[in-house]
């Protein structure tokens, strides 16, 4: 099949080059922002920075990290990622396992499944959701970011479909040996489901890391904002008060643009670090959990 | 006796579900019930259970009389439908092209890179877009300038804004969406290819007569399931990239709810728009799942 005709070879070469260019286009904007964040503001203003830093400097990062405003949002985000991601994973496992049973065995299954699934079809909308969280006096607490998002239905569907593909004999053998549901789940199902668990954990952690809207509206005081909500206010709402406090000399090295770029990169780095390690898991996890043979 | 044993054995299953059940009850079902405030002149200070005034359909009537409401509906559907179409065609094409790559190392690297933007938030990517699309200093306009094209204000012009939303959304999500199509491609029986090669089919014919028919089910399924998004133009993306000057082309239902409700504190009116959206979306999703079940024998759980 290889190299049959000139036409086939030509297509193959074009195909390869096209896909490589396409994939580079997916990361080029980020590389550009990274280059901007590591360049001097004068080089950036002059338009010399494309994909490589010009007049390399860490000053934008030093400026952002030394001003300290970014630290408290980062701690809030770490808290919500740990608490929220943990709760998500726990709920996903505890709900997916019973729902993966046959309804002949677990008769309430269908009712429960619809109870959870219905929330993917219909929602009360923003205002009643906000009002109930306010009524529960969760505003300004990290639990407002954790509890309402506690049950990730999409992840549950993914994991329960994965559970269903495990051989039934495993479970039957466990029951023969006198194991109950808790033991079976803990000792048999979970060890056999590591790719799927890695996938749903990645989704939960990334979701919490990236969420900004709930932080913005549920936290009244900016020091309670998670990282992305904080960034939303400094990047999108174009808050530039800090720039007025800079001296002329400082402005040659850092600017609104280089500082924003540095903040964007700081908020992206953790994802860039975990992503390559989990990538091979999530492809497997998604494929097995969503496309049923 | 067997029955009662099965039942007691299932007790742990009920216990496992209980905590999640309570969370969903409080944070999903109570808000659903709370949509009754769409029929009230709702004063937030009195609270959810306070003594609010009932006004029937007045909030809905008020909405229909808003001068921008039809434009907002149109913007929502226009942006959403373009995203739905591009969101199938682009990933499918890329999956077919990736499938032709013989070099596994290049294939894996390409996949790793194109999946990445999916995992970044619209805050991050919004910041990136605002920077690279800036008419004065953005790299995109600098590049266009090299070809003698005048700077385009992608995020500030009503002519460009909806398309900028569609293209940047496709850019973010096409890679991730290819996963499903690549999975479907691996499910096609290799014997069919061998048979078609014996019949003298070249690459194009193989794609046309074996690959695409083999993927018909998954394409239909993805198309049908995307129907549920007909009123979802993408809140996170739009709210971070739009500004008052592009409300005419960029204001969608979700951004309208946000502005009416949380910025102007018109809770009753905002809930009425939200309820309208939920009901219409519910109908579309229900039809979509039913169609997916009939056409592709798809069941979500």
XYZ file of N, CA and C in Angstrom, chain B residues 153-273:
363
model
N -11.192 44.695 13.007
C -11.524 44.710 14.437
C -12.444 43.515 14.709
N -11.814 42.319 14.830
C -12.582 41.076 14.917
C -13.589 41.081 16.055
N -13.210 41.655 17.191
C -14.078 41.578 18.367
C -14.930 42.832 18.538
N -14.722 43.829 17.674
C -15.467 45.068 17.879
C -16.357 45.437 16.712
N -16.417 44.555 15.703
C -17.236 44.890 14.545
C -18.373 43.893 14.433
N -19.583 44.401 14.242
C -20.748 43.526 14.167
C -20.712 42.610 12.950
N -19.961 43.004 11.915
C -19.832 42.124 10.754
C -18.998 40.894 11.077
N -18.009 41.091 11.915
C -17.042 40.016 12.151
C -17.319 39.205 13.411
N -17.958 39.824 14.401
C -18.030 39.195 15.719
C -18.589 37.761 15.714
N -19.762 37.508 15.076
C -20.293 36.135 15.148
C -19.340 35.113 14.545
N -18.695 35.478 13.414
C -17.787 34.524 12.769
C -16.544 34.305 13.615
N -16.091 35.369 14.277
C -14.946 35.220 15.180
C -15.290 34.240 16.294
N -16.532 34.317 16.788
C -16.961 33.380 17.831
C -16.936 31.946 17.314
N -17.464 31.750 16.096
C -17.543 30.395 15.546
C -16.136 29.841 15.313
N -15.277 30.650 14.675
C -13.950 30.143 14.335
C -13.127 29.871 15.596
N -13.197 30.768 16.571
C -12.386 30.529 17.765
C -12.929 29.341 18.565
N -14.246 29.136 18.513
C -14.809 27.973 19.197
C -14.382 26.673 18.506
N -14.417 26.671 17.190
C -13.979 25.487 16.450
C -12.504 25.235 16.736
N -11.723 26.298 16.742
C -10.296 26.171 17.045
C -10.089 25.491 18.404
N -10.889 25.884 19.400
C -10.720 25.329 20.739
C -11.168 23.863 20.810
N -12.255 23.522 20.118
C -12.893 22.227 20.379
C -12.726 21.158 19.307
N -12.261 21.504 18.094
C -12.294 20.480 17.032
C -11.429 19.271 17.381
N -10.277 19.528 18.003
C -9.372 18.425 18.306
C -10.024 17.420 19.227
N -10.624 17.936 20.284
C -11.240 17.047 21.259
C -12.380 16.253 20.629
N -13.124 16.917 19.739
C -14.258 16.246 19.112
C -13.810 15.142 18.150
N -12.555 15.184 17.685
C -12.109 14.126 16.758
C -11.989 12.781 17.457
N -11.859 12.795 18.795
C -11.649 11.537 19.527
C -12.735 10.516 19.175
N -13.981 10.986 19.180
C -15.101 10.080 18.932
C -15.026 9.489 17.528
N -14.697 10.341 16.533
C -14.644 9.846 15.151
C -13.466 8.894 14.960
N -12.338 9.207 15.604
C -11.193 8.299 15.502
C -11.544 6.941 16.100
N -12.297 6.973 17.203
C -12.714 5.709 17.823
C -13.602 4.925 16.874
N -14.520 5.648 16.200
C -15.420 4.966 15.265
C -14.633 4.368 14.103
N -13.574 5.081 13.669
C -12.761 4.586 12.548
C -12.086 3.260 12.877
N -11.666 3.108 14.123
C -11.007 1.859 14.485
C -11.988 0.698 14.506
N -13.294 1.033 14.552
C -14.295 -0.027 14.619
C -14.682 -0.598 13.258
N -14.152 0.023 12.177
C -14.523 -0.476 10.840
C -13.721 -1.740 10.527
N -14.427 -2.745 10.030
C -13.821 -4.044 9.761
C -12.743 -3.949 8.670
N -11.478 -4.311 8.972
C -10.390 -4.199 7.988
C -10.645 -5.031 6.738
N -11.420 -6.101 6.894
C -11.703 -6.944 5.727
C -12.402 -6.181 4.615
N -13.214 -5.185 5.021
C -13.910 -4.400 4.007
C -12.921 -3.636 3.138
N -11.847 -3.147 3.785
C -10.827 -2.432 3.015
C -10.123 -3.398 2.070
N -9.770 -4.564 2.603
C -9.077 -5.548 1.770
C -9.932 -5.913 0.562
N -11.223 -6.140 0.826
C -12.120 -6.501 -0.273
C -12.176 -5.391 -1.308
N -12.255 -4.138 -0.827
C -12.381 -3.033 -1.776
C -11.090 -2.844 -2.563
N -9.923 -3.153 -1.941
C -8.656 -3.030 -2.663
C -8.590 -4.077 -3.779
N -9.069 -5.274 -3.456
C -9.097 -6.321 -4.491
C -9.986 -5.882 -5.659
N -11.067 -5.174 -5.311
C -11.940 -4.658 -6.367
C -11.339 -3.453 -7.075
N -10.139 -3.071 -6.686
C -9.452 -1.990 -7.393
C -9.756 -0.594 -6.876
N -10.223 -0.473 -5.630
C -10.539 0.856 -5.094
C -9.265 1.564 -4.624
N -9.122 2.829 -4.970
C -7.992 3.612 -4.445
C -8.402 4.250 -3.124
N -7.498 5.069 -2.593
C -7.753 5.696 -1.298
C -9.077 6.468 -1.235
N -9.311 7.275 -2.280
C -10.537 8.094 -2.273
C -11.761 7.208 -2.286
N -11.713 6.170 -3.139
C -12.875 5.292 -3.237
C -13.075 4.526 -1.931
N -11.946 4.135 -1.315
C -12.079 3.445 -0.027
C -12.764 4.346 0.990
N -12.344 5.634 0.998
C -12.944 6.581 1.935
C -14.435 6.730 1.655
N -14.737 6.860 0.367
C -16.109 7.155 -0.025
C -17.039 5.960 0.164
N -16.533 4.741 -0.179
C -17.416 3.569 -0.184
C -17.305 2.687 1.067
N -16.212 2.828 1.813
C -16.084 1.997 3.017
C -16.105 2.845 4.285
N -15.191 3.843 4.348
C -15.045 4.590 5.598
C -16.307 5.374 5.954
N -16.763 6.220 5.014
C -17.913 7.074 5.338
C -19.173 6.271 5.649
N -19.512 5.262 4.831
C -20.684 4.459 5.224
C -20.500 3.807 6.590
N -19.258 3.377 6.885
C -18.993 2.760 8.180
C -19.186 3.727 9.328
N -19.046 5.028 9.029
C -19.170 6.021 10.094
C -20.535 6.687 10.117
N -21.425 6.245 9.205
C -22.696 6.954 9.076
C -23.423 7.066 10.411
N -23.425 5.965 11.170
C -24.149 5.956 12.433
C -23.630 7.012 13.400
N -22.310 7.039 13.534
C -21.746 7.966 14.517
C -21.950 9.415 14.070
N -21.924 9.660 12.751
C -22.139 11.024 12.254
C -23.576 11.452 12.549
N -24.520 10.547 12.230
C -25.923 10.846 12.523
C -26.095 11.116 14.017
N -25.464 10.251 14.820
C -25.600 10.378 16.271
C -25.081 11.738 16.765
N -23.878 12.115 16.328
C -23.303 13.373 16.788
C -24.154 14.558 16.318
N -24.666 14.465 15.078
C -25.495 15.549 14.545
C -26.772 15.683 15.372
N -27.391 14.538 15.633
C -28.645 14.558 16.373
C -28.435 15.098 17.790
N -27.387 14.597 18.449
C -27.172 15.008 19.835
C -26.819 16.498 19.933
N -26.210 17.040 18.892
C -25.843 18.461 18.965
C -27.077 19.361 18.889
N -28.216 18.782 18.424
C -29.446 19.579 18.333
C -29.829 20.242 19.654
N -29.514 19.562 20.733
C -29.869 20.101 22.038
C -29.216 21.438 22.324
N -28.205 21.794 21.538
C -27.477 23.037 21.787
C -27.974 24.208 20.971
N -29.176 24.073 20.398
C -29.620 25.097 19.463
C -29.756 26.476 20.124
N -29.937 26.506 21.438
C -29.987 27.811 22.114
C -28.723 28.066 22.945
N -27.705 27.224 22.761
C -26.449 27.433 23.474
C -25.393 27.980 22.532
N -25.241 29.289 22.553
C -24.246 29.873 21.652
C -22.885 29.940 22.333
N -22.831 29.597 23.635
C -21.546 29.601 24.332
C -21.360 30.798 25.250
N -21.921 30.711 26.452
C -21.887 31.847 27.374
C -20.467 32.252 27.746
N -19.668 31.277 28.180
C -18.313 31.583 28.663
C -17.507 32.366 27.638
N -17.625 31.901 26.399
C -16.857 32.530 25.338
C -17.359 33.943 25.061
N -18.666 34.068 24.849
C -19.193 35.349 24.401
C -19.100 36.414 25.482
N -19.425 36.029 26.716
C -19.436 37.048 27.757
C -18.025 37.601 27.990
N -17.013 36.802 27.692
C -15.653 37.276 27.887
C -15.099 38.044 26.694
N -15.732 37.889 25.553
C -15.159 38.531 24.369
C -16.000 39.683 23.838
N -17.257 39.786 24.299
C -18.053 40.845 23.690
C -17.989 42.144 24.501
N -18.550 43.167 23.908
C -18.593 44.463 24.569
C -19.825 45.167 24.018
N -20.194 46.294 24.631
C -21.439 46.960 24.247
C -21.506 47.229 22.741
N -20.355 47.458 22.108
C -20.424 47.812 20.686
C -20.820 46.649 19.776
N -20.750 45.393 20.297
C -21.190 44.276 19.455
C -22.421 43.571 20.027
N -23.183 44.256 20.903
C -24.428 43.663 21.391
C -25.340 43.308 20.220
N -25.358 44.140 19.183
C -26.283 43.928 18.070
C -26.077 42.561 17.431
N -24.835 42.078 17.372
C -24.601 40.796 16.720
C -24.206 39.704 17.704
N -23.869 40.086 18.934
C -23.290 39.102 19.838
C -24.097 38.821 21.098
N -25.118 39.624 21.372
C -25.894 39.383 22.587
C -26.759 38.136 22.380
N -26.614 37.134 23.283
C -27.392 35.902 23.161
C -28.212 35.699 24.431
N -29.055 34.663 24.458
C -29.986 34.488 25.578
C -29.250 34.473 26.919
N -28.181 33.680 26.987
C -27.484 33.551 28.261
C -26.856 34.866 28.723
N -26.323 35.646 27.796
C -25.718 36.919 28.215
C -26.816 37.906 28.606
N -27.978 37.786 27.957
C -29.099 38.661 28.316
C -29.592 38.349 29.732
N -29.707 37.053 30.048
C -30.129 36.652 31.401
C -29.146 37.220 32.425
N -27.877 37.096 32.102
C -26.845 37.574 33.022
C -26.969 39.068 33.254
N -27.162 39.829 32.171
C -27.232 41.281 32.345
C -28.517 41.707 33.038
N -29.652 41.124 32.609
C -30.927 41.486 33.239
C -30.937 41.071 34.703
N -30.482 39.826 34.962
C -30.631 39.269 36.300
C -29.609 39.812 37.259
N -28.356 39.514 37.011
C -27.376 39.792 38.040
C -26.816 41.203 37.968
N -26.858 41.832 36.802
C -26.327 43.202 36.772
C -27.411 44.245 37.007
N -28.653 43.918 36.543
C -29.723 44.899 36.748
C -30.735 44.446 37.809
N -30.498 43.276 38.412
C -31.344 42.747 39.493
C -32.812 42.613 39.120
N -33.116 42.380 37.821
C -34.501 42.087 37.430
C -34.679 40.568 37.484
N -34.780 40.040 38.696
C -34.747 38.586 38.870
C -35.889 37.875 38.171
N -37.091 38.413 38.330
C -38.259 37.760 37.745
C -38.149 37.688 36.231
N -37.767 38.811 35.605
C -37.657 38.852 34.150
C -36.568 37.899 33.671
N -35.405 37.937 34.344
C -34.291 37.077 33.938
C -34.683 35.611 34.063
N -35.414 35.271 35.127
C -35.845 33.876 35.285
C -36.806 33.486 34.171
N -37.640 34.438 33.753
C -38.573 34.151 32.664
C -37.810 33.814 31.376
N -36.772 34.591 31.044
C -35.977 34.258 29.847
C -35.323 32.899 30.029
